Short mmCIF file of C-alpha atoms in Angstrom, two decimals:
data_model
loop_
_atom_site.label_atom_id
_atom_site.label_comp_id
_atom_site.label_asym_id
_atom_site.label_seq_id
_atom_site.Cartn_x
_atom_site.Cartn_y
_atom_site.Cartn_z
CA UNK W 1 -2.68 -251.13 -37.80
CA UNK W 2 -3.15 -249.75 -34.29
CA UNK W 3 -2.41 -246.28 -35.57
CA UNK W 4 -4.94 -246.49 -38.39
CA UNK W 5 -7.62 -247.83 -36.07
CA UNK W 6 -6.98 -245.11 -33.49
CA UNK W 7 -7.01 -242.45 -36.19
CA UNK W 8 -10.35 -243.57 -37.62
CA UNK W 9 -11.92 -243.87 -34.16
CA UNK W 10 -10.79 -240.62 -32.52
CA UNK W 11 -9.76 -238.26 -35.27
CA UNK W 12 -13.28 -237.26 -35.97
CA UNK W 13 -13.05 -235.07 -32.88
CA UNK W 14 -10.81 -232.65 -34.73
CA UNK W 15 -12.68 -231.27 -37.70
CA UNK W 16 -12.50 -227.55 -38.40
CA UNK W 17 -15.04 -225.29 -40.03
CA UNK W 18 -13.87 -221.80 -40.75
CA UNK W 19 -15.71 -219.08 -38.88
CA UNK W 20 -18.51 -217.22 -40.51
CA UNK W 21 -20.23 -214.04 -39.44
CA UNK W 22 -23.00 -216.00 -37.73
CA UNK W 23 -20.69 -218.67 -36.35
CA UNK W 24 -19.84 -217.69 -32.76
CA UNK W 25 -16.88 -219.01 -30.78
CA UNK W 26 -18.01 -221.83 -28.52
CA UNK W 27 -14.74 -222.28 -26.62
CA UNK W 28 -11.12 -221.22 -26.54
CA UNK W 29 -8.59 -223.96 -25.83
CA UNK W 30 -4.89 -223.21 -25.39
CA UNK W 31 -5.42 -219.80 -27.00
CA UNK W 32 -7.22 -221.18 -30.08
CA UNK W 33 -10.81 -220.15 -30.80
CA UNK W 34 -13.16 -222.97 -31.77
CA UNK W 35 -16.34 -222.08 -33.59
CA UNK W 36 -19.76 -223.53 -32.99
CA UNK W 37 -19.85 -225.05 -36.48
CA UNK W 38 -16.58 -226.88 -35.87
CA UNK W 39 -17.86 -228.31 -32.61
CA UNK W 40 -21.25 -229.18 -34.12
CA UNK W 41 -19.69 -231.05 -37.02
CA UNK W 42 -17.67 -233.19 -34.66
CA UNK W 43 -20.47 -233.67 -32.13
CA UNK W 44 -23.04 -234.66 -34.76
CA UNK W 45 -20.65 -236.98 -36.55
CA UNK W 46 -19.90 -238.86 -33.34
CA UNK W 47 -23.50 -239.09 -32.14
CA UNK W 48 -25.29 -240.63 -35.10
CA UNK W 49 -27.70 -243.55 -34.76
CA UNK W 50 -24.82 -245.86 -35.69
CA UNK W 51 -22.73 -244.85 -32.65
CA UNK W 52 -23.20 -247.22 -29.73
CA UNK W 53 -21.57 -245.07 -27.05
CA UNK W 54 -23.38 -241.80 -27.52
CA UNK W 55 -22.40 -238.83 -25.40
CA UNK W 56 -24.52 -236.06 -23.97
CA UNK W 57 -23.67 -232.54 -25.04
CA UNK W 58 -21.93 -231.79 -21.74
CA UNK W 59 -19.97 -235.06 -21.88
CA UNK W 60 -18.87 -234.27 -25.40
CA UNK W 61 -17.77 -230.77 -24.50
CA UNK W 62 -15.43 -232.33 -21.94
CA UNK W 63 -14.09 -234.92 -24.43
CA UNK W 64 -13.60 -232.26 -27.09
CA UNK W 65 -11.64 -230.02 -24.72
CA UNK W 66 -9.38 -232.94 -23.75
CA UNK W 67 -8.80 -233.74 -27.41
CA UNK W 68 -7.83 -230.17 -28.27
CA UNK W 69 -5.54 -229.96 -25.27
CA UNK W 70 -3.64 -233.04 -26.41
CA UNK W 71 -3.29 -231.69 -29.94
CA UNK W 72 -2.05 -228.38 -28.50
CA UNK W 73 0.56 -230.24 -26.46
CA UNK W 74 1.68 -232.15 -29.54
CA UNK W 75 2.00 -228.94 -31.53
CA UNK W 76 4.01 -227.32 -28.75
CA UNK W 77 6.33 -230.30 -28.82
CA UNK W 78 6.67 -229.59 -32.58
CA UNK W 79 5.75 -233.14 -33.46
CA UNK W 80 4.19 -231.80 -36.65
CA UNK W 81 7.59 -230.60 -37.87
CA UNK W 82 9.14 -234.08 -38.01
CA UNK W 83 10.07 -235.09 -41.54
CA UNK W 84 8.23 -238.41 -41.25
CA UNK W 85 5.07 -236.67 -40.05
CA UNK W 86 5.17 -234.12 -42.86
CA UNK W 87 5.67 -236.86 -45.46
CA UNK W 88 2.86 -238.96 -44.02
CA UNK W 89 0.42 -236.04 -44.21
CA UNK W 90 1.59 -235.14 -47.73
CA UNK W 91 1.18 -238.72 -48.91
CA UNK W 92 -2.29 -238.93 -47.40
CA UNK W 93 -3.26 -235.64 -49.03
CA UNK W 94 -2.08 -236.87 -52.43
CA UNK W 95 -4.05 -240.09 -52.06
CA UNK W 96 -7.28 -238.37 -51.04
CA UNK W 97 -6.90 -235.59 -53.62
CA UNK W 98 -7.17 -238.19 -56.39
CA UNK W 99 -10.91 -238.47 -55.82
CA UNK W 100 -11.31 -234.73 -56.41
CA UNK W 101 -9.07 -234.57 -59.49
CA UNK W 102 -10.68 -237.15 -61.73
CA UNK W 103 -13.35 -236.55 -64.33
CA UNK W 104 -16.35 -238.42 -62.94
CA UNK W 105 -18.37 -237.62 -66.07
CA UNK W 106 -15.65 -239.29 -68.17
CA UNK W 107 -15.85 -242.44 -66.03
CA UNK W 108 -19.64 -242.50 -66.14
CA UNK W 109 -19.67 -242.12 -69.90
CA UNK W 110 -17.24 -245.01 -70.28
CA UNK W 111 -19.27 -247.14 -67.89
CA UNK W 112 -22.45 -246.43 -69.88
CA UNK W 113 -20.64 -247.24 -73.12
CA UNK W 114 -19.35 -250.52 -71.69
CA UNK W 115 -22.85 -251.47 -70.56
CA UNK W 116 -24.41 -250.62 -73.92
CA UNK W 117 -21.80 -252.64 -75.81
CA UNK W 118 -22.33 -255.61 -73.52
CA UNK W 119 -26.09 -255.41 -73.82
CA UNK W 120 -25.84 -255.20 -77.60
CA UNK W 121 -23.55 -258.24 -77.76
CA UNK W 122 -25.99 -260.24 -75.60
CA UNK W 123 -28.86 -259.41 -77.91
CA UNK W 124 -32.62 -259.78 -77.44
CA UNK W 125 -32.32 -263.49 -76.67
CA UNK W 126 -30.86 -262.62 -73.27
CA UNK W 127 -28.81 -264.82 -70.95
CA UNK W 128 -29.00 -268.55 -70.29
CA UNK W 129 -28.14 -270.69 -67.29
CA UNK W 130 -27.68 -274.36 -68.06
CA UNK W 131 -26.13 -277.61 -66.89
CA UNK W 132 -24.75 -280.23 -69.23
CA UNK W 133 -23.23 -283.69 -69.43
CA UNK W 134 -20.46 -284.22 -71.97
CA UNK W 135 -19.04 -287.43 -73.36
CA UNK W 136 -15.93 -286.35 -75.26
CA UNK W 137 -14.97 -287.55 -78.74
CA UNK W 138 -11.58 -286.96 -80.39
CA UNK W 139 -11.83 -285.08 -83.68
CA UNK W 140 -10.46 -288.11 -85.52
CA UNK W 141 -12.55 -290.64 -83.56
CA UNK W 142 -12.95 -294.06 -85.12
CA UNK W 143 -16.35 -295.51 -85.89
CA UNK W 144 -16.01 -297.77 -82.85
CA UNK W 145 -15.24 -294.84 -80.54
CA UNK W 146 -18.20 -292.90 -81.90
CA UNK W 147 -20.53 -295.84 -81.33
CA UNK W 148 -19.34 -296.39 -77.73
CA UNK W 149 -19.82 -292.69 -76.97
CA UNK W 150 -23.29 -292.69 -78.51
CA UNK W 151 -24.34 -295.77 -76.54
CA UNK W 152 -23.06 -294.20 -73.29
CA UNK W 153 -24.86 -290.87 -73.82
CA UNK W 154 -28.05 -292.74 -74.75
CA UNK W 155 -27.75 -294.80 -71.58
CA UNK W 156 -27.30 -291.65 -69.48
CA UNK W 157 -30.25 -289.99 -71.21
CA UNK W 158 -32.43 -293.02 -70.52
CA UNK W 159 -31.49 -292.94 -66.83
CA UNK W 160 -32.32 -289.22 -66.66
CA UNK W 161 -35.70 -289.77 -68.30
CA UNK W 162 -36.27 -292.51 -65.73
CA UNK W 163 -35.80 -290.04 -62.87
CA UNK W 164 -32.04 -290.06 -62.19
CA UNK W 165 -30.68 -286.84 -60.67
CA UNK W 166 -29.02 -284.69 -63.33
CA UNK W 167 -26.37 -283.23 -60.99
CA UNK W 168 -25.31 -286.64 -59.69
CA UNK W 169 -25.17 -288.11 -63.21
CA UNK W 170 -23.03 -285.15 -64.32
CA UNK W 171 -20.66 -285.58 -61.37
CA UNK W 172 -20.30 -289.27 -62.17
CA UNK W 173 -20.24 -289.38 -65.97
CA UNK W 174 -19.56 -285.96 -67.50
CA UNK W 175 -16.12 -285.58 -69.08
CA UNK W 176 -16.08 -281.79 -68.66
CA UNK W 177 -14.18 -281.71 -65.32
CA UNK W 178 -14.88 -278.08 -64.47
CA UNK W 179 -18.64 -278.26 -64.71
CA UNK W 180 -18.87 -281.88 -63.53
CA UNK W 181 -17.62 -280.82 -60.08
CA UNK W 182 -20.57 -278.40 -59.98
CA UNK W 183 -23.17 -280.96 -60.98
CA UNK W 184 -22.81 -279.98 -64.64
CA UNK W 185 -23.58 -276.29 -63.98
CA UNK W 186 -22.21 -273.66 -66.34
CA UNK W 187 -22.10 -269.92 -65.73
CA UNK W 188 -24.56 -267.52 -67.35
CA UNK W 189 -23.84 -267.17 -71.06
CA UNK W 190 -25.33 -265.47 -74.08
CA UNK W 191 -25.60 -266.07 -77.79
CA UNK W 192 -22.27 -266.44 -79.64
CA UNK W 193 -20.43 -267.44 -76.45
CA UNK W 194 -20.55 -271.20 -76.94
CA UNK W 195 -20.61 -273.86 -79.65
CA UNK W 196 -23.24 -273.30 -82.33
CA UNK W 197 -24.75 -276.76 -81.83
CA UNK W 198 -24.93 -276.18 -78.07
CA UNK W 199 -26.46 -272.73 -78.56
CA UNK W 200 -29.16 -274.08 -80.92
CA UNK W 201 -30.25 -276.71 -78.42
CA UNK W 202 -30.30 -274.28 -75.47
CA UNK W 203 -32.34 -271.66 -77.32
CA UNK W 204 -34.96 -274.26 -78.18
CA UNK W 205 -35.57 -275.14 -74.52
CA UNK W 206 -37.69 -273.59 -71.80
CA UNK W 207 -36.43 -273.46 -68.19
CA UNK W 208 -36.64 -276.92 -66.68
CA UNK W 209 -36.52 -278.73 -70.03
CA UNK W 210 -33.79 -281.21 -71.01
CA UNK W 211 -32.50 -281.85 -74.50
CA UNK W 212 -32.05 -285.16 -76.23
CA UNK W 213 -28.42 -286.22 -76.81
CA UNK W 214 -26.77 -284.19 -79.56
CA UNK W 215 -23.34 -284.06 -81.19
CA UNK W 216 -20.95 -281.11 -81.31
CA UNK W 217 -17.30 -280.88 -82.45
CA UNK W 218 -16.17 -281.87 -78.92
CA UNK W 219 -18.51 -284.81 -78.30
CA UNK W 220 -22.02 -285.78 -77.24
CA UNK W 221 -24.05 -283.54 -74.90
CA UNK W 222 -27.21 -283.52 -72.87
CA UNK W 223 -28.21 -280.05 -71.71
CA UNK W 224 -30.66 -279.01 -69.01
CA UNK W 225 -31.82 -275.37 -69.17
CA UNK W 226 -32.05 -274.00 -65.64
CA UNK W 227 -33.06 -270.42 -66.28
CA UNK W 228 -33.02 -267.56 -68.78
CA UNK W 229 -33.32 -263.79 -68.36
CA UNK W 230 -32.84 -260.45 -70.05
CA UNK W 231 -29.73 -258.42 -69.24
CA UNK W 232 -30.40 -256.32 -66.13
CA UNK W 233 -30.60 -252.48 -66.22
CA UNK W 234 -27.48 -250.34 -66.05
CA UNK W 235 -27.90 -249.52 -62.36
CA UNK W 236 -27.77 -253.22 -61.50
CA UNK W 237 -24.32 -253.61 -63.07
CA UNK W 238 -22.92 -250.13 -62.42
CA UNK W 239 -20.65 -251.03 -59.47
CA UNK W 240 -19.28 -254.10 -61.24
CA UNK W 241 -18.58 -252.09 -64.40
CA UNK W 242 -16.81 -249.40 -62.39
CA UNK W 243 -14.65 -252.06 -60.73
CA UNK W 244 -13.89 -253.59 -64.12
CA UNK W 245 -12.87 -250.21 -65.55
CA UNK W 246 -10.71 -249.35 -62.52
CA UNK W 247 -8.76 -252.56 -63.01
CA UNK W 248 -8.01 -251.36 -66.52
CA UNK W 249 -6.73 -247.93 -65.51
CA UNK W 250 -9.81 -245.78 -66.03
CA UNK W 251 -8.84 -243.46 -63.15
CA UNK W 252 -5.60 -242.45 -64.86
CA UNK W 253 -7.49 -241.67 -68.06
CA UNK W 254 -10.12 -239.77 -66.05
CA UNK W 255 -7.42 -237.71 -64.37
CA UNK W 256 -5.95 -236.82 -67.76
CA UNK W 257 -9.41 -235.83 -68.92
CA UNK W 258 -9.87 -233.61 -65.86
CA UNK W 259 -6.49 -231.98 -66.48
CA UNK W 260 -7.48 -231.19 -70.05
CA UNK W 261 -10.82 -229.70 -68.96
CA UNK W 262 -9.18 -227.56 -66.26
CA UNK W 263 -6.49 -226.35 -68.66
CA UNK W 264 -9.17 -225.18 -71.09
CA UNK W 265 -11.04 -223.42 -68.28
CA UNK W 266 -7.93 -221.72 -66.89
CA UNK W 267 -6.57 -220.71 -70.30
CA UNK W 268 -3.31 -218.80 -70.67
CA UNK W 269 -1.47 -221.70 -72.28
CA UNK W 270 -1.39 -223.74 -69.06
CA UNK W 271 -0.77 -227.46 -69.50
CA UNK W 272 -3.11 -230.17 -68.14
CA UNK W 273 -0.42 -231.20 -65.65
CA UNK W 274 -0.02 -227.63 -64.39
CA UNK W 275 -3.80 -227.25 -64.17
CA UNK W 276 -4.03 -230.33 -61.93
CA UNK W 277 -1.31 -229.00 -59.61
CA UNK W 278 -3.11 -225.69 -59.27
CA UNK W 279 -6.45 -227.41 -58.69
CA UNK W 280 -4.99 -229.57 -55.92
CA UNK W 281 -3.69 -226.46 -54.15
CA UNK W 282 -7.23 -225.02 -54.20
CA UNK W 283 -9.00 -228.10 -52.87
CA UNK W 284 -9.11 -226.89 -49.25
CA UNK W 285 -10.88 -223.69 -50.23
CA UNK W 286 -13.20 -225.23 -52.81
CA UNK W 287 -14.27 -228.38 -50.97
CA UNK W 288 -15.07 -228.12 -47.20
CA UNK W 289 -15.24 -231.92 -46.90
CA UNK W 290 -11.68 -232.20 -48.19
CA UNK W 291 -10.53 -229.50 -45.78
CA UNK W 292 -12.18 -231.36 -42.90
CA UNK W 293 -10.57 -234.62 -43.94
CA UNK W 294 -7.07 -233.14 -44.08
CA UNK W 295 -7.50 -231.47 -40.68
CA UNK W 296 -8.85 -234.70 -39.30
CA UNK W 297 -5.84 -236.69 -40.42
CA UNK W 298 -3.31 -234.06 -39.35
CA UNK W 299 -4.68 -233.63 -35.84
CA UNK W 300 -5.44 -237.31 -35.43
CA UNK W 301 -1.87 -238.25 -36.31
CA UNK W 302 -0.60 -235.70 -33.79
CA UNK W 303 -2.94 -237.16 -31.19
CA UNK W 304 -1.65 -240.65 -31.88
CA UNK W 305 2.00 -239.60 -31.60
CA UNK W 306 1.58 -237.65 -28.36
CA UNK W 307 -0.65 -240.35 -26.79
CA UNK W 308 1.90 -243.03 -27.64
CA UNK W 309 4.62 -241.02 -25.97
CA UNK W 310 2.68 -239.88 -22.91
CA UNK W 311 0.47 -242.90 -22.20
CA UNK W 312 0.74 -246.10 -24.21
CA UNK W 313 4.50 -246.67 -24.40
CA UNK W 314 5.06 -245.18 -20.99
CA UNK W 315 2.64 -247.61 -19.37
CA UNK W 316 3.80 -250.64 -21.33
CA UNK W 317 7.48 -250.07 -20.50
CA UNK W 318 7.18 -248.86 -16.89
CA UNK W 319 7.63 -252.15 -15.06
CA UNK W 320 8.08 -250.49 -11.68
CA UNK W 321 5.02 -248.33 -12.25
CA UNK W 322 2.94 -251.38 -13.23
CA UNK W 323 4.10 -253.19 -10.12
CA UNK W 324 3.16 -250.28 -7.84
CA UNK W 325 -0.17 -249.75 -9.59
CA UNK W 326 -1.05 -253.43 -9.19
CA UNK W 327 -0.11 -253.43 -5.53
CA UNK W 328 -2.23 -250.34 -4.87
CA UNK W 329 -5.25 -251.74 -6.74
CA UNK W 330 -4.83 -255.44 -6.04
CA UNK W 331 -8.41 -255.90 -4.82
CA UNK W 332 -9.70 -254.91 -8.24
CA UNK W 333 -8.13 -258.02 -9.77
CA UNK W 334 -9.44 -260.50 -7.18
CA UNK W 335 -10.83 -263.73 -8.63
CA UNK W 336 -14.47 -264.72 -8.35
CA UNK W 337 -13.29 -268.35 -8.35
CA UNK W 338 -9.91 -270.08 -7.87
CA UNK W 339 -7.44 -270.06 -10.76
CA UNK W 340 -4.63 -272.52 -11.37
CA UNK W 341 -1.84 -270.65 -13.06
CA UNK W 342 0.68 -272.90 -14.74
CA UNK W 343 0.94 -275.84 -17.14
CA UNK W 344 -0.52 -279.29 -17.66
CA UNK W 345 2.42 -281.44 -18.74
CA UNK W 346 2.34 -284.90 -20.32
CA UNK W 347 5.72 -286.68 -20.07
CA UNK W 348 7.18 -289.86 -21.45
CA UNK W 349 8.39 -290.94 -18.00
CA UNK W 350 8.51 -290.03 -14.30
CA UNK W 351 12.19 -289.17 -14.69
CA UNK W 352 11.42 -286.62 -17.41
CA UNK W 353 8.74 -285.08 -15.16
CA UNK W 354 11.29 -284.67 -12.37
CA UNK W 355 13.69 -283.02 -14.79
CA UNK W 356 10.94 -280.69 -16.05
CA UNK W 357 10.22 -279.52 -12.51
CA UNK W 358 13.92 -278.97 -11.92
CA UNK W 359 14.31 -276.93 -15.13
CA UNK W 360 11.48 -274.51 -14.31
CA UNK W 361 12.23 -274.19 -10.60
CA UNK W 362 12.77 -270.55 -9.61
CA UNK W 363 12.21 -269.42 -13.22
CA UNK W 364 9.42 -266.97 -14.17
CA UNK W 365 6.34 -268.69 -15.54
CA UNK W 366 6.48 -266.76 -18.80
CA UNK W 367 9.73 -268.64 -19.59
CA UNK W 368 8.53 -272.14 -18.73
CA UNK W 369 7.25 -273.20 -22.16
CA UNK W 370 10.43 -272.02 -23.88
CA UNK W 371 12.70 -273.71 -21.33
CA UNK W 372 10.83 -277.02 -21.54
CA UNK W 373 10.84 -277.03 -25.33
CA UNK W 374 14.54 -276.26 -25.52
CA UNK W 375 15.42 -278.89 -22.90
CA UNK W 376 13.17 -281.81 -23.85
CA UNK W 377 11.77 -281.39 -27.35
CA UNK W 378 13.65 -281.45 -30.63
CA UNK W 379 12.60 -281.95 -34.23
CA UNK W 380 13.07 -285.70 -33.89
CA UNK W 381 12.22 -286.27 -30.21
CA UNK W 382 9.22 -285.00 -28.25
CA UNK W 383 9.37 -285.91 -24.56
CA UNK W 384 6.88 -283.40 -23.15
CA UNK W 385 3.55 -282.09 -24.34
CA UNK W 386 2.11 -279.01 -22.63
CA UNK W 387 -1.11 -277.07 -22.25
CA UNK W 388 -0.67 -273.54 -20.95
CA UNK W 389 -3.05 -272.07 -18.36
CA UNK W 390 -4.45 -270.27 -16.51
CA UNK W 391 -7.17 -272.81 -15.80
CA UNK W 392 -10.58 -272.53 -14.19
CA UNK W 393 -12.38 -275.57 -12.85
CA UNK W 394 -14.38 -277.34 -15.53
CA UNK W 395 -12.28 -276.09 -18.47
CA UNK W 396 -9.66 -278.86 -18.71
CA UNK W 397 -10.09 -282.47 -17.52
CA UNK W 398 -6.46 -282.85 -16.51
CA UNK W 399 -6.38 -279.54 -14.62
CA UNK W 400 -9.65 -280.48 -12.91
CA UNK W 401 -8.20 -283.72 -11.60
CA UNK W 402 -4.60 -282.74 -10.82
CA UNK W 403 -5.05 -279.10 -9.78
CA UNK W 404 -8.62 -278.87 -8.42
CA UNK W 405 -9.02 -282.49 -7.21
CA UNK W 406 -12.25 -282.86 -9.14
CA UNK W 407 -13.64 -285.57 -11.39
CA UNK W 408 -12.14 -288.91 -12.36
CA UNK W 409 -8.58 -289.40 -13.48
CA UNK W 410 -8.56 -288.92 -17.27
CA UNK W 411 -6.74 -291.35 -19.54
CA UNK W 412 -3.10 -290.54 -20.23
CA UNK W 413 -2.12 -289.38 -23.69
CA UNK W 414 -0.85 -292.16 -25.92
CA UNK W 415 2.93 -292.31 -25.59
CA UNK W 416 2.93 -289.91 -22.62
CA UNK W 417 1.90 -291.98 -19.60
CA UNK W 418 2.88 -289.45 -16.92
CA UNK W 419 0.70 -286.37 -16.42
CA UNK W 420 1.01 -283.59 -13.83
CA UNK W 421 0.43 -279.90 -13.30
CA UNK W 422 3.16 -277.43 -12.43
CA UNK W 423 2.27 -274.02 -11.15
CA UNK W 424 0.18 -272.60 -8.33
CA UNK W 425 -3.47 -272.54 -7.26
CA UNK W 426 -4.50 -268.95 -6.66
CA UNK W 427 -7.70 -268.82 -4.60
CA UNK W 428 -8.15 -265.10 -3.95
CA UNK W 429 -6.31 -263.33 -6.71
CA UNK W 430 -3.10 -263.00 -8.72
CA UNK W 431 0.22 -262.90 -6.90
CA UNK W 432 1.87 -260.56 -9.37
CA UNK W 433 0.89 -258.00 -11.99
CA UNK W 434 2.48 -260.36 -14.52
CA UNK W 435 -0.46 -262.73 -13.92
CA UNK W 436 -2.90 -260.06 -15.15
CA UNK W 437 -0.56 -257.87 -17.17
CA UNK W 438 -3.09 -256.99 -19.89
CA UNK W 439 -5.83 -255.59 -17.64
CA UNK W 440 -3.29 -253.92 -15.34
CA UNK W 441 -1.55 -252.23 -18.27
CA UNK W 442 -4.88 -250.98 -19.65
CA UNK W 443 -5.91 -249.60 -16.27
CA UNK W 444 -2.50 -248.04 -15.73
CA UNK W 445 -2.74 -246.36 -19.13
CA UNK W 446 -6.11 -244.91 -18.15
CA UNK W 447 -4.67 -243.64 -14.88
CA UNK W 448 -1.70 -242.03 -16.66
CA UNK W 449 -4.06 -240.40 -19.14
CA UNK W 450 -6.14 -238.85 -16.37
CA UNK W 451 -2.99 -237.49 -14.74
CA UNK W 452 -1.85 -236.14 -18.09
CA UNK W 453 -5.20 -234.48 -18.82
CA UNK W 454 -5.19 -232.88 -15.37
CA UNK W 455 -1.74 -231.44 -16.04
CA UNK W 456 -2.84 -230.16 -19.47
CA UNK W 457 -5.84 -228.39 -17.97
CA UNK W 458 -3.56 -226.73 -15.44
CA UNK W 459 -1.07 -225.82 -18.15
CA UNK W 460 -3.37 -224.39 -20.84
CA UNK W 461 -6.28 -221.98 -20.40
CA UNK W 462 -9.74 -223.22 -21.33
CA UNK W 463 -12.75 -220.91 -21.72
CA UNK W 464 -16.17 -222.37 -22.53
CA UNK W 465 -18.97 -220.04 -23.57
CA UNK W 466 -21.98 -221.75 -22.04
CA UNK W 467 -24.51 -219.50 -23.73
CA UNK W 468 -23.17 -220.69 -27.10
CA UNK W 469 -23.08 -224.33 -25.98
CA UNK W 470 -26.81 -224.07 -25.29
CA UNK W 471 -27.43 -223.15 -28.94
CA UNK W 472 -25.74 -226.24 -30.41
CA UNK W 473 -28.07 -227.69 -33.06
CA UNK W 474 -30.74 -225.14 -32.04
CA UNK W 475 -30.00 -222.12 -34.21
#
């Protein structure tokens, strides 16, 4: 997930447009010429109105150079020759190529046909939205059962005419469980989609009107027509129809159709399958957007791999480096208010509390919860309940009282009469980088990246043609 996020966020720096006669070189990085159009594509894509952190042209030139330097370093390390990398790029290419190798006209025609058939089946009467109340009758109901059902539906109808709420009456009395839970509401339906008797009653009503009780093969009904409408235009349903067709394999059929069309165009007895293979090989040349996308993924994946190696993993695993970095920058992590770092513990007895303190003594705080659980809590016996810090004043009543000496003593938890805090009050700042490992690691990563970029700029030549930079988006 991290890799995909990083790729989508940063990769857009690496798009390539092939040089044209009027497309001057804007910079040369590590011996590779970069055209103005390539830079413009990337710059404009990353500075749209939707981008929160917009960069000035000069700022972006600097970011772009750093990006290309990292990709150059990855290429020199031959990270793009790894079998896993090659397969990942090939798989991605195959996935994205699908969109270029399907017959969109074929899909559109099928979508239109599906819409027309649906509209025809609905008919000029349109669609209906109704709620109903059902009192069921067995097909072989006795005369007594029929009479009891009739009396009940008449009673319900009388209450409705007297002002009773239809939805509440349906929830209480209707014997159609699915709709009863929704206040009797049914989904939109059209002619020929329900019982004939039900359909006749609905079609005779206007929105807001309620029928008298009537009998169908399943029992007695009362129906309330909520709304009616004509089937919406094609554009309204287009996305839903496309989704429906995709679930039924339309893309495979559209790809076959494209293969057949290409085979006819290419001639020479080529098969549809062979035509598709040839067409995929020509995508980069035929479709600039596809070429950009493939370059984007390729370079972005390289960037991810080299950044993981040179920055992220290195920082996360370099315990000694983190320790030194924290010590050197300790003031940066000073607290604006005291912090109690530790646990609030609720124990079944004073003796258990003493044992808890003994178990965690001289052990690193990150192990305390595990040690306490293993020593005092089992599936059948819980002797200690814990709340992990760090705590600031005002955030936890128990920490306020026992750690910060504020407020009144809160009531003990039921079954756990002894409460205490174990840990340390830090007034000025953390004692160890472990206390602020996340921020320290992030800052250390940034520091390593700056060192890395400095070394890359010393290692590879960079030439920026300022006169061309000044023409970006102005030619």
